[in-house]
PDB file of C-alpha atoms in Angstrom:
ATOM      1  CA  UNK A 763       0.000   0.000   0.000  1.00  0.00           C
ATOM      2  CA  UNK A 764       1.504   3.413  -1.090  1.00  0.00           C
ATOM      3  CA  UNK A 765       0.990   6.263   1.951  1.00  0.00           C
ATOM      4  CA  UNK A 766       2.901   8.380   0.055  1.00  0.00           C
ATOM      5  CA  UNK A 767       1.154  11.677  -2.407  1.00  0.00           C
ATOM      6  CA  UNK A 768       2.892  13.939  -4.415  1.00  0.00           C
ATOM      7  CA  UNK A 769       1.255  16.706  -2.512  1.00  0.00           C
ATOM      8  CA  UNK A 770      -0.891  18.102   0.284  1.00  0.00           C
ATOM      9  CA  UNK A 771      -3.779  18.806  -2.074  1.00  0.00           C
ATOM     10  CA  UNK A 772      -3.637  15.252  -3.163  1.00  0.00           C
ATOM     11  CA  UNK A 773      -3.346  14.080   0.016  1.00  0.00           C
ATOM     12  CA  UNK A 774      -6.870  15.219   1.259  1.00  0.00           C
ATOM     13  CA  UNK A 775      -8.645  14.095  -1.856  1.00  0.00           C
ATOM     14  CA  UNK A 776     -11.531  12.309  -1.534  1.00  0.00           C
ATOM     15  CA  UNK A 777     -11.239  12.106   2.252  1.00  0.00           C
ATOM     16  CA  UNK A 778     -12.259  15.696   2.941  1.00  0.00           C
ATOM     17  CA  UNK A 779     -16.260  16.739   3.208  1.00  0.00           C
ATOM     18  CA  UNK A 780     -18.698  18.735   4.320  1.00  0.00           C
ATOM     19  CA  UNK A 781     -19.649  18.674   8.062  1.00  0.00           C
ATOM     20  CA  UNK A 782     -16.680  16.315   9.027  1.00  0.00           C
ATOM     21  CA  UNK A 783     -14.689  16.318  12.678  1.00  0.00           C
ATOM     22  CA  UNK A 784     -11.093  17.541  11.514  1.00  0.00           C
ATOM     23  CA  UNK A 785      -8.485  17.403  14.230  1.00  0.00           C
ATOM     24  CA  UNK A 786      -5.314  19.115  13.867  1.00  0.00           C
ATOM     25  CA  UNK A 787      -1.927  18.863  15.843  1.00  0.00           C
ATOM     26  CA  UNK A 788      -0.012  21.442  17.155  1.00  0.00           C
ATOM     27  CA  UNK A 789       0.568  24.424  19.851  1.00  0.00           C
ATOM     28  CA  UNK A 790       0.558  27.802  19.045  1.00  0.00           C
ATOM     29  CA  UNK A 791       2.092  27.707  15.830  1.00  0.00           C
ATOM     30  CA  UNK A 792       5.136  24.884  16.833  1.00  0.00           C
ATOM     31  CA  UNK A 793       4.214  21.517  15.091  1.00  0.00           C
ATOM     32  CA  UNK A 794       1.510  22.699  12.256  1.00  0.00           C
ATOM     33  CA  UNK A 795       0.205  20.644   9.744  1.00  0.00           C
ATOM     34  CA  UNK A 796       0.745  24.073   7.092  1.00  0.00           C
ATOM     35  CA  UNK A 797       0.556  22.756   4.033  1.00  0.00           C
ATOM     36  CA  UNK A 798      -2.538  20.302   4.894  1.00  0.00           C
ATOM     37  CA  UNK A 799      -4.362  23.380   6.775  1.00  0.00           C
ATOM     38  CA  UNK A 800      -3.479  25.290   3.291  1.00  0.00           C
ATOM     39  CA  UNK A 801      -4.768  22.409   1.034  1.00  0.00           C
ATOM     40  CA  UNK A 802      -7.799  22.195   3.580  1.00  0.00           C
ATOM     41  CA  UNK A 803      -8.599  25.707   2.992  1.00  0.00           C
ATOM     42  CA  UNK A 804      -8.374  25.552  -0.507  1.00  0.00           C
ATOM     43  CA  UNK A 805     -10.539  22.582  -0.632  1.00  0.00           C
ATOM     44  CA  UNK A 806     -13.314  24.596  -0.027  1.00  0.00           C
ATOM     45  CA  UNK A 807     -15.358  22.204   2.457  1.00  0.00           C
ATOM     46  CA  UNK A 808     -17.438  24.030   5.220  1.00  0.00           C
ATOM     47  CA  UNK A 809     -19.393  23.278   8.160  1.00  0.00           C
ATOM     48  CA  UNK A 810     -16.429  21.924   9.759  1.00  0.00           C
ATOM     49  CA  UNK A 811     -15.624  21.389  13.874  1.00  0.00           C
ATOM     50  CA  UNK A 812     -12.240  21.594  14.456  1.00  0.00           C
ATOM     51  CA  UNK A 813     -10.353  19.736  17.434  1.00  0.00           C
ATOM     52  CA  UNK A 814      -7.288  21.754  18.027  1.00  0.00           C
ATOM     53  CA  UNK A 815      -5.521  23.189  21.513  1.00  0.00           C
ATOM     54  CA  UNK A 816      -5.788  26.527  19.404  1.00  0.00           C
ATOM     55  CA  UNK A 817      -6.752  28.193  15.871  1.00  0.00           C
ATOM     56  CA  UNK A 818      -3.250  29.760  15.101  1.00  0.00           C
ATOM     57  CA  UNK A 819      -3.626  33.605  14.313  1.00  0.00           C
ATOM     58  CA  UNK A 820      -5.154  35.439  12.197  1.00  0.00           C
ATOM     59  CA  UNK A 821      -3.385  35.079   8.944  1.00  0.00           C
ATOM     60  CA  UNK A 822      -2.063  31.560  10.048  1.00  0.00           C
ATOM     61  CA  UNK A 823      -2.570  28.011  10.911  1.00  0.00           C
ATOM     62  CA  UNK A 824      -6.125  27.126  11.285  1.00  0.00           C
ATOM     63  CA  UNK A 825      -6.716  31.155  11.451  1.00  0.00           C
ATOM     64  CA  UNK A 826      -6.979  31.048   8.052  1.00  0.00           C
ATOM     65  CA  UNK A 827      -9.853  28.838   7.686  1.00  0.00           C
ATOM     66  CA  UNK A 828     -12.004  30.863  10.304  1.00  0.00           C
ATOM     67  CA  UNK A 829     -11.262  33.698   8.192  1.00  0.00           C
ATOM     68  CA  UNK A 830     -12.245  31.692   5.065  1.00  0.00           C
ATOM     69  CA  UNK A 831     -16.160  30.291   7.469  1.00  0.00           C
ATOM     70  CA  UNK A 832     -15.343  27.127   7.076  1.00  0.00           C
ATOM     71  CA  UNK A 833     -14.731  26.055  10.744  1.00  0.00           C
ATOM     72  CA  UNK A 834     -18.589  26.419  12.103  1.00  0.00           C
ATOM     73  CA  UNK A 835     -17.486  24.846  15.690  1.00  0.00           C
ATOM     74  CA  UNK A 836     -13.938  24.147  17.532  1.00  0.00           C
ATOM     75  CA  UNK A 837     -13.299  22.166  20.101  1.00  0.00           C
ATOM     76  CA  UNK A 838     -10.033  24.019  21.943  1.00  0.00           C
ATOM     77  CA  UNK A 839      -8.165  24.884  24.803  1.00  0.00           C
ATOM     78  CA  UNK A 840      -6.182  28.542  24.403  1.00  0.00           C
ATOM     79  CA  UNK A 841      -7.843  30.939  21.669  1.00  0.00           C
ATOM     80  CA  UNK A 842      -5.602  34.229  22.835  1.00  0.00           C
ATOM     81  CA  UNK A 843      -3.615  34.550  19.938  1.00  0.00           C
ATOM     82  CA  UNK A 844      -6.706  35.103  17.267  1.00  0.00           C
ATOM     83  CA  UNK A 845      -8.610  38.452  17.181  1.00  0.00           C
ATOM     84  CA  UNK A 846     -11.016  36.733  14.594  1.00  0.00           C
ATOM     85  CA  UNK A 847     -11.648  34.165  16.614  1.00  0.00           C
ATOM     86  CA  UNK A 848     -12.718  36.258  19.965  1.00  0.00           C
ATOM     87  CA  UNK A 849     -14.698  38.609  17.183  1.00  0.00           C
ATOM     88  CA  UNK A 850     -16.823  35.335  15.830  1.00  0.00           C
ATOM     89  CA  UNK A 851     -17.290  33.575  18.728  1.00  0.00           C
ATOM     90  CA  UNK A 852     -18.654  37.069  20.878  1.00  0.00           C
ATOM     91  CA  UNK A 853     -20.815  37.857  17.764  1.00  0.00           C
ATOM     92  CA  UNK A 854     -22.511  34.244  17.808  1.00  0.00           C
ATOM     93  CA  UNK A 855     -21.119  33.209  14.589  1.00  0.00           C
ATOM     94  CA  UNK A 856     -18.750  30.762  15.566  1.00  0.00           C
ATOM     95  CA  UNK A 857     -19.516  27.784  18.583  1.00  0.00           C
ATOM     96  CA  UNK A 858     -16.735  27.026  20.863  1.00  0.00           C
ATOM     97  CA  UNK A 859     -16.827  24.272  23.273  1.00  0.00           C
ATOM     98  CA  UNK A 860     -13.330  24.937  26.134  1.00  0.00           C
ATOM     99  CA  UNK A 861     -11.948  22.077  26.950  1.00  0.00           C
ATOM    100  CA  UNK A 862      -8.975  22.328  29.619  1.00  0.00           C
ATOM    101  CA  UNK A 863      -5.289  21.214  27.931  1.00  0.00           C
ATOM    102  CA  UNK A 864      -4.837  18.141  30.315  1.00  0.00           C
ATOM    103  CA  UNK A 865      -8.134  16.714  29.105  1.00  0.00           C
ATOM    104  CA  UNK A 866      -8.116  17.344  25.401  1.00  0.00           C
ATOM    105  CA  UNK A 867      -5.181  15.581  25.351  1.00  0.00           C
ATOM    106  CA  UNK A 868      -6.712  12.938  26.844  1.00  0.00           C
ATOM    107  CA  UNK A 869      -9.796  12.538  25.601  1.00  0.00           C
ATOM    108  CA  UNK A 870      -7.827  12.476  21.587  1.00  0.00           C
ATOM    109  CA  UNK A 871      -5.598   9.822  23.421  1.00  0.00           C
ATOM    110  CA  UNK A 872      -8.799   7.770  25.399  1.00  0.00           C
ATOM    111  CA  UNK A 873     -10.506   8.247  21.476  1.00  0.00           C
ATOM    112  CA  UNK A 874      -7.531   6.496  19.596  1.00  0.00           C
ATOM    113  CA  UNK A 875      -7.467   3.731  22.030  1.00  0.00           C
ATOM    114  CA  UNK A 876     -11.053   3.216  21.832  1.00  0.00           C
ATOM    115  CA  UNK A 877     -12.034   3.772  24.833  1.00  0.00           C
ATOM    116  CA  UNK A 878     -14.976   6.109  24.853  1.00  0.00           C
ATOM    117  CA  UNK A 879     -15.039   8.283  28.040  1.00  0.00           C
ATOM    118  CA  UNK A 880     -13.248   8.443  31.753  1.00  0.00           C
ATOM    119  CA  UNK A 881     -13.472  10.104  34.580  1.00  0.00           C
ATOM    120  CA  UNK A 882     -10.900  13.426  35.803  1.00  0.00           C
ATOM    121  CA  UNK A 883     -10.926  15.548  38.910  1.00  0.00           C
ATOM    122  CA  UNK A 884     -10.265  18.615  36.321  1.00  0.00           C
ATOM    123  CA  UNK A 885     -12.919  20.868  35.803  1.00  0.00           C
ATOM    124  CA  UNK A 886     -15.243  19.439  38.993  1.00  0.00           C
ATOM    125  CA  UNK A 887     -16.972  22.585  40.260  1.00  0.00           C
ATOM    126  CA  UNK A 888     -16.945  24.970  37.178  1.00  0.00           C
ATOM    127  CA  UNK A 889     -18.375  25.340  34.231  1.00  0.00           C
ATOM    128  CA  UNK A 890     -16.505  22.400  32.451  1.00  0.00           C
ATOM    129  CA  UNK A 891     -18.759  19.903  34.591  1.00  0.00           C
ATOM    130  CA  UNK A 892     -21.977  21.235  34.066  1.00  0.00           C
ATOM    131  CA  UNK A 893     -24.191  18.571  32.595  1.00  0.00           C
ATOM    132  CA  UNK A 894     -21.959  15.865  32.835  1.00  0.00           C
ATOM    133  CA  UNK A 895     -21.968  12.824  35.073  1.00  0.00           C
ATOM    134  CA  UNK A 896     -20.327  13.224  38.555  1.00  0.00           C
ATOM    135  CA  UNK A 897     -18.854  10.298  40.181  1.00  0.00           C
ATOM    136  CA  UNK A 898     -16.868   9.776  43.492  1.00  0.00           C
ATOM    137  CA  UNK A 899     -13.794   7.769  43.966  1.00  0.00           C
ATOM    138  CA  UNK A 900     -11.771   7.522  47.181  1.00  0.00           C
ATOM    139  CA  UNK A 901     -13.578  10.867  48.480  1.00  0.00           C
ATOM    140  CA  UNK A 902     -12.810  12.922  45.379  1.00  0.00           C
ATOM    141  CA  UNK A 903     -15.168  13.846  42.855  1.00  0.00           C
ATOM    142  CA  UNK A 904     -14.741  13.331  38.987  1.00  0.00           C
ATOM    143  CA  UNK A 905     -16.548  14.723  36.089  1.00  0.00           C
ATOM    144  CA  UNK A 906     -16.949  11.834  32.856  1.00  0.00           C
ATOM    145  CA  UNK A 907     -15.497  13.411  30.017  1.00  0.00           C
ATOM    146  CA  UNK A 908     -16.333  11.436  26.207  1.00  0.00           C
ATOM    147  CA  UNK A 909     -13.816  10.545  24.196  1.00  0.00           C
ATOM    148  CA  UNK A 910     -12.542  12.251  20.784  1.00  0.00           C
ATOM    149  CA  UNK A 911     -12.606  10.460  17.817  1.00  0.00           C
ATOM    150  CA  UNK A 912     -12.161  12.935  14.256  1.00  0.00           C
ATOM    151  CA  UNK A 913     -13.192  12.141  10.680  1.00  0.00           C
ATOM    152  CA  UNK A 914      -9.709  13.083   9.689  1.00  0.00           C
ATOM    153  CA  UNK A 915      -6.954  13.904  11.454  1.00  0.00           C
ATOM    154  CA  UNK A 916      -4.026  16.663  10.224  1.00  0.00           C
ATOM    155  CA  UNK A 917      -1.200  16.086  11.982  1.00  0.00           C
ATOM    156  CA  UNK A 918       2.650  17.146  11.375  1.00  0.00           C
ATOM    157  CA  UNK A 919       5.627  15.112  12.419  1.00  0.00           C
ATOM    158  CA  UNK A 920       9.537  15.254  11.164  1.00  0.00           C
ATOM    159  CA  UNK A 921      10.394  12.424   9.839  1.00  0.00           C
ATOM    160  CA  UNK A 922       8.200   9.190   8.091  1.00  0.00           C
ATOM    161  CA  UNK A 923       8.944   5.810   6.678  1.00  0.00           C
ATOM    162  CA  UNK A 924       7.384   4.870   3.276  1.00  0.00           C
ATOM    163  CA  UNK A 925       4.820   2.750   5.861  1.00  0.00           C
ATOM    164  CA  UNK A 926       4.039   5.687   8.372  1.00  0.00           C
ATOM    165  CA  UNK A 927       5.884   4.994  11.139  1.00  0.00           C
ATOM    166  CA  UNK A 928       6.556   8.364  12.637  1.00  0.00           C
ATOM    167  CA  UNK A 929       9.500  10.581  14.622  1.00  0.00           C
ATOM    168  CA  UNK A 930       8.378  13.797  15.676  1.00  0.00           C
ATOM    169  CA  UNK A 931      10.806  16.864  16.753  1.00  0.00           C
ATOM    170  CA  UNK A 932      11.326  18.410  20.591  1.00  0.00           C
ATOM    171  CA  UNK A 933       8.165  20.275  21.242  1.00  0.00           C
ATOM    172  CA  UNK A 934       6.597  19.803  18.013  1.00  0.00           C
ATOM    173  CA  UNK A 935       5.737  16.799  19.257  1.00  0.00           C
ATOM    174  CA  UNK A 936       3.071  18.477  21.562  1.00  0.00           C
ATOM    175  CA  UNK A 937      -0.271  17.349  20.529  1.00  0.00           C
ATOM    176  CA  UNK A 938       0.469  15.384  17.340  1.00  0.00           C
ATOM    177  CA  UNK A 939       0.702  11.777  18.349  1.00  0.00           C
ATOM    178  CA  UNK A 940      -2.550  12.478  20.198  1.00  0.00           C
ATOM    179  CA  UNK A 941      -4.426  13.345  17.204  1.00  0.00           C
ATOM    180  CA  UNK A 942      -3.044  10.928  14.646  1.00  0.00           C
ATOM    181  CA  UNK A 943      -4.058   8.403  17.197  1.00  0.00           C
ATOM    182  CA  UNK A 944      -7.698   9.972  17.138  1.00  0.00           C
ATOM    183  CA  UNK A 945      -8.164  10.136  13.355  1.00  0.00           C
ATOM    184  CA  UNK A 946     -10.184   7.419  11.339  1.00  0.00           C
ATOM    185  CA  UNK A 947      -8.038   8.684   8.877  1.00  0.00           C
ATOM    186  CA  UNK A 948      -4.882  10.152   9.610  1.00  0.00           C
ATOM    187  CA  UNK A 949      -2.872  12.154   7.135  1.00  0.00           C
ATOM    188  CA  UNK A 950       1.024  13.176   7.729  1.00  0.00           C
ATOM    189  CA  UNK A 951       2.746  15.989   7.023  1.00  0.00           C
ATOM    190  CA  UNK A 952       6.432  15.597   7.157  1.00  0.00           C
ATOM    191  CA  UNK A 953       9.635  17.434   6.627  1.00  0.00           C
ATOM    192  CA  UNK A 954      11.890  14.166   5.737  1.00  0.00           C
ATOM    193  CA  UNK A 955      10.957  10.782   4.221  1.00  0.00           C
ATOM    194  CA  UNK A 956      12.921   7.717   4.245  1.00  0.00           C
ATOM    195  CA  UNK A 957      12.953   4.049   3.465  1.00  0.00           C
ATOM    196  CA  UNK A 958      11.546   1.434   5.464  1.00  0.00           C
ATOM    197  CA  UNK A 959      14.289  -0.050   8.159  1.00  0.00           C
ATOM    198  CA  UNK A 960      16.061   2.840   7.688  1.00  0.00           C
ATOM    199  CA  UNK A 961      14.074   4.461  10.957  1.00  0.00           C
ATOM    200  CA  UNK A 962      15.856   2.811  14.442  1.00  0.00           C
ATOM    201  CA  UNK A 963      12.337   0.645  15.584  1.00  0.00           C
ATOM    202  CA  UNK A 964      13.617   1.774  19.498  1.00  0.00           C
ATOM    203  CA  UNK A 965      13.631   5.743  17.673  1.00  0.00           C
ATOM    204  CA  UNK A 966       9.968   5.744  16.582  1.00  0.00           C
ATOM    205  CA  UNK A 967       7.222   7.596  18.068  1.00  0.00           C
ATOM    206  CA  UNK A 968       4.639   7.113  16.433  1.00  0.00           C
ATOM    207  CA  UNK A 969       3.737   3.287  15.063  1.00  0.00           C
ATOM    208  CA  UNK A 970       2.698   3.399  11.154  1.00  0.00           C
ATOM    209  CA  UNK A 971      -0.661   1.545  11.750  1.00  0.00           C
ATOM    210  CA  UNK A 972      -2.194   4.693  12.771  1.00  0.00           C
ATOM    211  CA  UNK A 973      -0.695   6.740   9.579  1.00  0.00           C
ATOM    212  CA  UNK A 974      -3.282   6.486   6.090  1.00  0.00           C
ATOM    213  CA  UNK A 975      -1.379   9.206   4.238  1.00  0.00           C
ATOM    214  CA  UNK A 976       1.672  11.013   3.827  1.00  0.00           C
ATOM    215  CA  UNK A 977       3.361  14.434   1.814  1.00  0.00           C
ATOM    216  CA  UNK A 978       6.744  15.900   2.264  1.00  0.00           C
ATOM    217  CA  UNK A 979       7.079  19.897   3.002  1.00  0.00           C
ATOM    218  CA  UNK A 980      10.685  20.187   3.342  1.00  0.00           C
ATOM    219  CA  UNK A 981      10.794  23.629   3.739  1.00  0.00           C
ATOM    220  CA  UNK A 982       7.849  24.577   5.950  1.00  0.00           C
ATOM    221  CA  UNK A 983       7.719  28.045   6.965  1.00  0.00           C
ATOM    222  CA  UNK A 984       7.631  27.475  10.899  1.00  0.00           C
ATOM    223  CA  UNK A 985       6.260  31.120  11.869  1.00  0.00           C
ATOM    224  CA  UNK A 986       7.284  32.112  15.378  1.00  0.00           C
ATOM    225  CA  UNK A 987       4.085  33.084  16.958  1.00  0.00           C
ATOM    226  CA  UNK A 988       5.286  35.289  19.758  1.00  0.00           C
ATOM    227  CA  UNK A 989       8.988  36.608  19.379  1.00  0.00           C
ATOM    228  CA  UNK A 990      10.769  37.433  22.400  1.00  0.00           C
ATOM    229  CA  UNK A 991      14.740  38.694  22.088  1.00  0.00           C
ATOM    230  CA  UNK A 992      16.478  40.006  25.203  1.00  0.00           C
ATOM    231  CA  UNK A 993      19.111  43.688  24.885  1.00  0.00           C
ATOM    232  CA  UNK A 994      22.518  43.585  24.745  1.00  0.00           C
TER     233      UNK A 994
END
């Protein structure tokens, strides 16, 4: 079976739709997917919810597809970076459901695993818990949080074999391996593609039985979202 398209575009054919669950790796702007969120955009499908810790910024990342309408709902944790964002979601054009960092991670993880909910002490007493099961365990209470589980998953690593098995980079890592787990189909972006056996089994992250599809950006822009320099 050949993971491997000659580009992002490609990539997403016939796998992209209308009202689908697209989750997307990344923080901030470290460990993007850019050239599938590009290719998404350009695909022109709407009515989307998107599973993401954030939505880039404004001109960038999954930014661009809130400025496009095409994201109707996301499912995030941090939104501070993206003025369009704030402006949609105060004017009632765009639905939002927060979801605290620790358990959006889990719940992509719990959703790859197939397991379909569990129970976390995070969010018991606010507004995160309202209308969901409580439950006590030793003393303590828990919320029930379901499970994630995307139509397609977007997700950016460093380097792939020609079967999908995965190595991500330092940080970049972040939410990736999370949301390739979660995808029913997962699609790869990565910077550096080799042969199979060529990747050290004990050096992969990410086994290739969760990896559909694959495209090679070697030169990805990797936009620094907040630039900090000290004087000399």
């Amino acid at each position: 079976m050949n993971k491997v398209y000659p580009d992002a575009a490609s990539a997403l054919a016939g796998i992209v739709q209308d009202g689908q669950t697209i989750a997307v790796g990344g923080f901030g702007l470290c460990g993007i997917p850019e050239a599938l969120i590009l290719a998404l955009r350009d695909s022109g499908v709407t009515d989307l919810t998107a599973i993401s810790n954030n939505a880039g910024v404004d001109d960038f990342g999954l930014g661009q597809l809130l400025a496009t309408r095409q994201i109707k709902k996301m499912i995030s944790s941090y939104v501070g970076e993206n003025k369009e964002f704030a402006r949609q979601y105060l004017a009632g054009e765009l639905e939002i459901e927060f979801t605290p960092q620790g358990t959006l991670a889990e719940k992509l993880r719990a959703g790859g695993a197939g397991i379909p909910a569990f129970y976390t002490k995070t969010g018991v007493g606010t507004i995160v818990a309202e209308g969901k099961p409580l439950a006590e365990f030793d003393g303590e209470q828990y919320v029930l949080e379901r499970s994630l589980v995307a139509d397609v998953s977007l997700v950016k690593a460093y380097m792939a074999d020609r079967a999908g098995n995965l190595v991500f980079r330092k940080t970049a890592r972040n939410f990736n391996p999370n949301v390739a787990m979660a995808g029913k189909i997962t699609v790869v972006e990565v910077e550096k593609l080799v042969e199979v056996g060529e990747i050290d089994p004990d050096h992969v992250h990410l086994p290739s039985i969760f990896v559909h599809r694959i495209v090679v950006n070697e030169t990805p822009e990797k936009r620094i979202e907040q630039r900090t320099v000290r004087a000399n």
